[in-house]
Coordinates of C-alpha atoms in Angstrom, one line a residue:
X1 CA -11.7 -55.7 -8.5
X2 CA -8.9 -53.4 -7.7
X3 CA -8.9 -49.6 -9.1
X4 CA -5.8 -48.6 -7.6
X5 CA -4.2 -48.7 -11.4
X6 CA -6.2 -45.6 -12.4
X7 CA -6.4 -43.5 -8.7
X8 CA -3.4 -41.4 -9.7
X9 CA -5.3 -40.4 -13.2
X10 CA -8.8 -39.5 -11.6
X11 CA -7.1 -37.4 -8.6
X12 CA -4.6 -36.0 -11.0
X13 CA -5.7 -32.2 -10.9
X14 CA -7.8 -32.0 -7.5
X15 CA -4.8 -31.6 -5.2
X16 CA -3.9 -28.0 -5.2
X17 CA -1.6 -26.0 -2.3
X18 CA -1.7 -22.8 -4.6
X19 CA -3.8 -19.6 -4.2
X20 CA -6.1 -18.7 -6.7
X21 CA -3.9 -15.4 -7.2
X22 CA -0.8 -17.8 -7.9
X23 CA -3.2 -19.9 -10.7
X24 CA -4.0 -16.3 -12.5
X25 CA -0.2 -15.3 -12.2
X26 CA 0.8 -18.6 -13.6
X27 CA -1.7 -18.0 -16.5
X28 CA -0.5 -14.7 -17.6
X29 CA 2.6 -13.4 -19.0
X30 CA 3.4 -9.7 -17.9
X31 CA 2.4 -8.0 -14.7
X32 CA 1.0 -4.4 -15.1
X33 CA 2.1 -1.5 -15.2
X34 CA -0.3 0.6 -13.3
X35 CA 1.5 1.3 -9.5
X36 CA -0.9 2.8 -7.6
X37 CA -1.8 -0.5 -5.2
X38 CA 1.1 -2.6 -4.4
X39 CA 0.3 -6.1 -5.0
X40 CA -0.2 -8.9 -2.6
X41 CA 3.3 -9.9 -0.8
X42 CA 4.4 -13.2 -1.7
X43 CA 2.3 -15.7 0.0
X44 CA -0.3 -13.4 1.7
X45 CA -2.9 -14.5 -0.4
X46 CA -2.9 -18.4 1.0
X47 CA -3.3 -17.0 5.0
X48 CA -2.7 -19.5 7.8
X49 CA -6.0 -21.4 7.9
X50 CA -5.4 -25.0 7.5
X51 CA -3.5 -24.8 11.0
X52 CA 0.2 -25.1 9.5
X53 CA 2.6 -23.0 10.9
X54 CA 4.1 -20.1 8.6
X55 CA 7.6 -19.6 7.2
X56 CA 9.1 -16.7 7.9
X57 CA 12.7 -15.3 8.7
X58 CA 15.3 -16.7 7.3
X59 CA 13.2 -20.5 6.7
X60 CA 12.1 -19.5 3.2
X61 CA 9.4 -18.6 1.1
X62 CA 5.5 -20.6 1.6
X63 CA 4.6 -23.0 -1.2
X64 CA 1.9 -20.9 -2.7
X65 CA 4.5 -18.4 -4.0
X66 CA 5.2 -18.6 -7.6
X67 CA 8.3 -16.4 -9.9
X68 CA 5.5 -14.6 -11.1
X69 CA 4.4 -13.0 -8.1
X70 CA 8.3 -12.3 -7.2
X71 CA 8.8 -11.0 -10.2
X72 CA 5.5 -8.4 -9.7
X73 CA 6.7 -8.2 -5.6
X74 CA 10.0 -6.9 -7.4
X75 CA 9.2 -4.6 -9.9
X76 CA 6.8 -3.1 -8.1
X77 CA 9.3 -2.6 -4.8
X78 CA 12.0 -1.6 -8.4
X79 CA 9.2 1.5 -9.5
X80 CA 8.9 2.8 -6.1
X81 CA 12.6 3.3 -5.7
X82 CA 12.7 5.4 -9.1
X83 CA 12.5 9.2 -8.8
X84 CA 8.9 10.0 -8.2
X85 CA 8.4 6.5 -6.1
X86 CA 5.5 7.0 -3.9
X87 CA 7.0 4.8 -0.9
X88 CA 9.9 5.7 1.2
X89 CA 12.3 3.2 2.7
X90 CA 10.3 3.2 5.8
X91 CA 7.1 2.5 4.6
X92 CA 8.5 -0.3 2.3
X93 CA 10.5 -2.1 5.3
X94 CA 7.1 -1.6 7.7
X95 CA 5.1 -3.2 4.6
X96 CA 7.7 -5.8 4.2
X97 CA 7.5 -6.8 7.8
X98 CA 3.8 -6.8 7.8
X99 CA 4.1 -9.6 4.8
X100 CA 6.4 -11.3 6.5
X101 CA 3.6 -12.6 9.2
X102 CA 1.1 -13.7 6.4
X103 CA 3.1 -15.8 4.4
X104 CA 1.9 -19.0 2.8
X105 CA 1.0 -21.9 5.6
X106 CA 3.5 -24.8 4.6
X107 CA 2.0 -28.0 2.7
X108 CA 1.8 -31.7 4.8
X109 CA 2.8 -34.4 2.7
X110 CA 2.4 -37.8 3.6
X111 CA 4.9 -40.3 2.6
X112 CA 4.9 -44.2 2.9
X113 CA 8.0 -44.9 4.0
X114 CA 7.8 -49.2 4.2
X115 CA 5.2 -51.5 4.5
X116 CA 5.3 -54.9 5.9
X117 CA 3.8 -58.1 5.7
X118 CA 1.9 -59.5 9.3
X119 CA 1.4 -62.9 10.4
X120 CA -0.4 -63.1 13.3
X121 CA -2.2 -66.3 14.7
X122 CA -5.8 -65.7 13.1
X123 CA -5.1 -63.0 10.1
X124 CA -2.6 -62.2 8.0
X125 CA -2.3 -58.0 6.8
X126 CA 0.2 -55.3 5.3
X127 CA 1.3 -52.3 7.9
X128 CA 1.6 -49.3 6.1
X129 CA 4.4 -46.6 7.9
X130 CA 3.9 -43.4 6.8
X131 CA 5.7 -40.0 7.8
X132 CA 4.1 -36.2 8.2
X133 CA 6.3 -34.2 6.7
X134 CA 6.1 -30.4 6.4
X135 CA 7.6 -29.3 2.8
X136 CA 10.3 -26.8 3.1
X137 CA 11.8 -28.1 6.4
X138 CA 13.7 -31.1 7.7
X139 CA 12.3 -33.2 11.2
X140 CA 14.9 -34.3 13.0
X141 CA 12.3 -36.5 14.8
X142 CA 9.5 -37.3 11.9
X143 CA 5.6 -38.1 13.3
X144 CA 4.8 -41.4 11.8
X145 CA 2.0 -43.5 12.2
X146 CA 1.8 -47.2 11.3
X147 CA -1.6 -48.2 9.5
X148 CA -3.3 -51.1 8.3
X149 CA -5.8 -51.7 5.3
X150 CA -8.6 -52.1 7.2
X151 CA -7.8 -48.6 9.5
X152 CA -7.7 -46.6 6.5
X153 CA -11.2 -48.2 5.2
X154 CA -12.7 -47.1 8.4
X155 CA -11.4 -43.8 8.0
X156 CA -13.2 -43.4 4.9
X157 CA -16.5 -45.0 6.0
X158 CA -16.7 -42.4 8.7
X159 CA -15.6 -39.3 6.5
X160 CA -18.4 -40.5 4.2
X161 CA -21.2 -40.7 6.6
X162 CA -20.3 -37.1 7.7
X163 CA -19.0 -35.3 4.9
X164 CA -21.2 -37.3 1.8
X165 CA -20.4 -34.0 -0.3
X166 CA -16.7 -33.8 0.2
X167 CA -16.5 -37.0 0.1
X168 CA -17.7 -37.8 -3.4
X169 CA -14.7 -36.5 -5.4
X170 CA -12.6 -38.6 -3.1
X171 CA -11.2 -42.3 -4.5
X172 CA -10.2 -45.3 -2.1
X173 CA -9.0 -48.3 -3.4
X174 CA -11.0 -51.3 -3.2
X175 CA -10.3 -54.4 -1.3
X176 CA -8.9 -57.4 -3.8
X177 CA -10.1 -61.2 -3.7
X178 CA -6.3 -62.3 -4.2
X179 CA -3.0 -61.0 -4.6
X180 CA -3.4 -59.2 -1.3
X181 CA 0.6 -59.6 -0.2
X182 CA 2.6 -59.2 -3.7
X183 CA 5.1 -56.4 -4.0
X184 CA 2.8 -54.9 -6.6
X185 CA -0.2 -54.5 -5.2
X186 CA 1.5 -53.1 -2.0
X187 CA 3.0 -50.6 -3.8
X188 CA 0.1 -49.1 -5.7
X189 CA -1.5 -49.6 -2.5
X190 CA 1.3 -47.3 -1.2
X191 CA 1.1 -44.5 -3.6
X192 CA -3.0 -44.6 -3.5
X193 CA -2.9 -44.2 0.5
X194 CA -0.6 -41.1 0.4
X195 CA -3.2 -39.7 -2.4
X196 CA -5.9 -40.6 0.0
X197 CA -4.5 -38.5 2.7
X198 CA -3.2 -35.8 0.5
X199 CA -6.7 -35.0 -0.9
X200 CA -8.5 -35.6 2.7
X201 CA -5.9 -32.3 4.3
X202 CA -6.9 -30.3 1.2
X203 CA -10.5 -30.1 2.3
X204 CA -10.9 -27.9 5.0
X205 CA -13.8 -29.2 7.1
X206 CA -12.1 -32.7 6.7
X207 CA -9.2 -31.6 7.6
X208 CA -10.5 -29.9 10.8
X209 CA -12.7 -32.6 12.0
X210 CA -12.2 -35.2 15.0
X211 CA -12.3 -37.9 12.6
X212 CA -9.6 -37.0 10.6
X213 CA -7.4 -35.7 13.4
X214 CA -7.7 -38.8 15.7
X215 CA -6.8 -41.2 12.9
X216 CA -3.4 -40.3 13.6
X217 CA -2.7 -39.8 17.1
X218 CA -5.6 -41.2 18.9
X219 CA -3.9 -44.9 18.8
X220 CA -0.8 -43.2 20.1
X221 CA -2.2 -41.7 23.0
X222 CA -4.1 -44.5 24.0
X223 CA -1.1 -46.8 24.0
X224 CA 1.2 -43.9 25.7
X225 CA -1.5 -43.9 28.4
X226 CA -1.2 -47.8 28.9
X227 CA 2.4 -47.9 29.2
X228 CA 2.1 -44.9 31.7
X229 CA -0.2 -46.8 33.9
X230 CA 1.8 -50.1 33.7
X231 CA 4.9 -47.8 34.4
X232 CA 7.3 -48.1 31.0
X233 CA 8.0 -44.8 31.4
X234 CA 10.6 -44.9 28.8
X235 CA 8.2 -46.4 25.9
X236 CA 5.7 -44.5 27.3
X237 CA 7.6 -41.3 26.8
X238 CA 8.7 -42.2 23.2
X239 CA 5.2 -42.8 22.1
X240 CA 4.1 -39.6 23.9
X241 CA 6.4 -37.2 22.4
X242 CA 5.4 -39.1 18.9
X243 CA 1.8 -37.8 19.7
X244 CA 3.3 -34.6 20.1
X245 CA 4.7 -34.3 16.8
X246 CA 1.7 -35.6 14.8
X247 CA -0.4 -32.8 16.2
X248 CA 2.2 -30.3 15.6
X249 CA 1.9 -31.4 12.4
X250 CA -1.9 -31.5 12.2
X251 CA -2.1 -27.8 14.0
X252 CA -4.0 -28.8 16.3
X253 CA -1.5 -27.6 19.5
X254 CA -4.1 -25.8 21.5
X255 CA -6.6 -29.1 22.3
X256 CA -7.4 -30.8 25.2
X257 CA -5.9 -34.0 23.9
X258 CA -2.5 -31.8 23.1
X259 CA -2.6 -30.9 26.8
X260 CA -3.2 -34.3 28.0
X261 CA -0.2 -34.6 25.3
X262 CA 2.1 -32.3 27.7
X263 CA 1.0 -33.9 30.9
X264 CA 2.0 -37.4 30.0
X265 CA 5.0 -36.0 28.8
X266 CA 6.2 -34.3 31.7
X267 CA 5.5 -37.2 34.0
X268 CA 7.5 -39.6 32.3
X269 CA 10.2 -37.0 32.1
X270 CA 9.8 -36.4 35.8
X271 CA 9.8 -40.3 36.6
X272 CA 12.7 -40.8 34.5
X273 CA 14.1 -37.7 36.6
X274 CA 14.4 -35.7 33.3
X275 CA 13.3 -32.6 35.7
X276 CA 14.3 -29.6 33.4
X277 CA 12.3 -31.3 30.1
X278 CA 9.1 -31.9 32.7
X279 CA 9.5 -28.7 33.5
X280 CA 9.4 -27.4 30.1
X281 CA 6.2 -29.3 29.3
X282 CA 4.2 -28.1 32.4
X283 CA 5.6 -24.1 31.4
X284 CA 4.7 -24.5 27.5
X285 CA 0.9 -26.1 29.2
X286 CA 0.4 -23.3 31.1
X287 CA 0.7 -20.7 28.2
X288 CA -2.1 -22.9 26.3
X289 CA -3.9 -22.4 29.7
X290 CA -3.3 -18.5 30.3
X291 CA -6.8 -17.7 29.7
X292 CA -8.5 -19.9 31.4
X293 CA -9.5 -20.5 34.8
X294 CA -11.4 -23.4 35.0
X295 CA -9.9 -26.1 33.0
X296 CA -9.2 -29.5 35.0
X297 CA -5.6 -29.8 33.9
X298 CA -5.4 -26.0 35.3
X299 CA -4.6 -27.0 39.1
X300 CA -2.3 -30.6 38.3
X301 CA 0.0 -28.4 35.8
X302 CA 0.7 -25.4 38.3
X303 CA 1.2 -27.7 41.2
X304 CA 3.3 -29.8 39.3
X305 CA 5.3 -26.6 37.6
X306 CA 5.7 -25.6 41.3
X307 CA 7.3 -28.4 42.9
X308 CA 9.3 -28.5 39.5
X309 CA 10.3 -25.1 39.2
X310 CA 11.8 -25.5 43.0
X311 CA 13.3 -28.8 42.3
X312 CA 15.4 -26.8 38.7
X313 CA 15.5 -23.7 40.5
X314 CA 13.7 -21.9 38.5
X315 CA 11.5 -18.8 39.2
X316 CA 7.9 -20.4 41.0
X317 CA 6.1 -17.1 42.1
X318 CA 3.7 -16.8 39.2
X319 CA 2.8 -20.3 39.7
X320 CA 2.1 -20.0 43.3
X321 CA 0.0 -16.5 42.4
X322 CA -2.0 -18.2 40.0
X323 CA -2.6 -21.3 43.2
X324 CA -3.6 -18.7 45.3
X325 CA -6.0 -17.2 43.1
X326 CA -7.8 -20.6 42.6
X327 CA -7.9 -20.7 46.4
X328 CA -9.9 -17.7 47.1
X329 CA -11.9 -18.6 44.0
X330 CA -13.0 -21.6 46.0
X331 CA -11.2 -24.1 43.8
X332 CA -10.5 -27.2 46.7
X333 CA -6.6 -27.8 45.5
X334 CA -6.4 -30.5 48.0
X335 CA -8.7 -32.8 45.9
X336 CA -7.1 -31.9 42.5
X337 CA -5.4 -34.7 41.1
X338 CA -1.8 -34.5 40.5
X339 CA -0.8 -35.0 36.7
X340 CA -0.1 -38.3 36.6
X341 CA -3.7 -39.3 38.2
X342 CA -5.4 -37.5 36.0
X343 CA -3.5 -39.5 33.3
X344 CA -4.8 -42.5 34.9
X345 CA -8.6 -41.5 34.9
X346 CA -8.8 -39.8 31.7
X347 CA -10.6 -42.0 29.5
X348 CA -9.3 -42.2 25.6
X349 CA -11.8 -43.4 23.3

């Protein structure tokens, strides 16, 4: 039995990217008159806690903002400029900058893009494409993952075991005795996995947890490792920077897997002597690792930013002061591993 006809219907409602301030605003007609608090600046209400980055500058407004809390932002910045306004200029351009860093996180919306039918020698299955988008905002490079059936089933099997509660309001389409392959069935299929995923990142522990995170870019770090270790550099790199993208898109940019992320990535540049991009990756690692002084990618990154940084001709004496440091701290830098072994050893599971 399939139930894919009525998923739209029964999820219709649940998936919501608006503040409660923007539902009450929607709701009512006129905005008050009383002045004496400012109200919230467009956006501030949603804050930045489902890991998105934040619009700001000249990008555009968040999604949570609505024409009725413009029109309030307005009216209220409109009263203050009347005789008898209780803000100056100065204090409404500080205020104004202050909103400007809580704006509305931006909403991920996953899109099937194609789906095709396999034939291999023993099974026969639909792979499902589907992009990360970030509403608002073109990707010149889109993170995409390719999916089957049976990966999104295990998905939800986990989920459920975890997060029973969250989990109940949540549909997945059933498997089907026949009809498997026809154009319709692949397309509701289609729509009811984007749903799927849509109401999975609107649940905040869900969205947070290892499950849900390494759905999408586990695979592709696993198979960057392999073509690292096998030395197709080029795929590798490709299928890297791919893993990159999905956990931009995922916020998730300050993990250990997002630094293993960086490593692979600058030692494919640096074997395809790309030596300014390697570069780039070990200095954006090492301001995820400013803070810390014990973490085992610590020692491989500032060796390799050291011999990289002479190689560009770039400045190296931070690098080299941070080395040093480790040395007196006892740290043996002979037996570190350079980047590239560590990608070897690392185990992905």
């Amino acid at each position: 039995e399939d139930d894919t006809e009525g998923l739209s219907t029964r999820l219709s409602g649940t998936l919501s990217f608006t503040s409660h301030e923007d539902e009450e605003e929607e709701e009512g007609d006129g905005a008050s008159e009383e002045l004496e608090e400012p109200p919230q600046a467009p956006g501030a209400a949603a804050g930045t806690e489902d890991g998105g980055k934040c619009w700001g500058g000249e990008q555009g407004w968040g999604t949570g903002v609505t024409p009725g809390t413009l029109m309030r932002w307005w009216q209220w910045v409109s009263a203050a400029e009347r005789p008898g306004g209780s803000l100056l200029t100065r204090q409404l351009q500080e205020l104004w900058r202050r909103s400007r860093g809580s704006l509305a996180p931006q909403r991920l919306l996953f899109e099937v893009t194609s789906a095709s039918v396999v034939n291999e020698r023993s099974s026969k299955y639909v792979l499902y494409t589907i992009y990360l988008i970030r509403s608002g905002q073109f990707d010149k490079a889109p993170a995409t993952i390719a999916r089957r059936y049976s990966d999104f089933e295990q998905l939800n099997r986990r989920l459920r075991c975890r997060f029973s509660c969250d989990m109940a309001s949540v549909a997945f389409p059933r498997k089907r005795l026949r009809r498997n392959f026809t154009a319709e069935t692949i397309a509701k299929r289609s729509r009811a996995f984007e749903q799927f995923l849509s109401h999975l990142h609107s649940i905040d522990e869900i969205r947070r947890s290892p499950e849900f995170l390494e759905f999408f870019f586990l695979p592709d770090l696993q198979a960057a490792q392999r073509l690292t270790c096998t030395g197709m550099y080029r795929e590798a790199l490709a299928t890297w920077a791919n893993a990159y993208r999905l956990q931009d898109r995922l916020g998730v940019c300050n993990s250990g897997r997002f630094l293993l992320t960086l490593a692979g990535l600058a030692v494919c540049h640096q074997e395809l002597d790309q030596l300014s991009e390697a570069h780039g990756c070990c200095e954006q690692a090492l301001q995820l690792l400013e803070t810390q002084g014990s973490h085992p990618l610590l020692g491989p990154f500032l060796q390799a930013h050291v011999h990289l940084a002479w190689k560009v001709g770039r400045d190296k004496r931070r690098s080299e002061a941070r080395l040093q440091d480790l040395r007196e701290a006892g740290l043996p830098l002979q037996q570190q591993p350079s980047l590239k072994e560590y990608l070897i050893k690392e185990p992905l599971e």
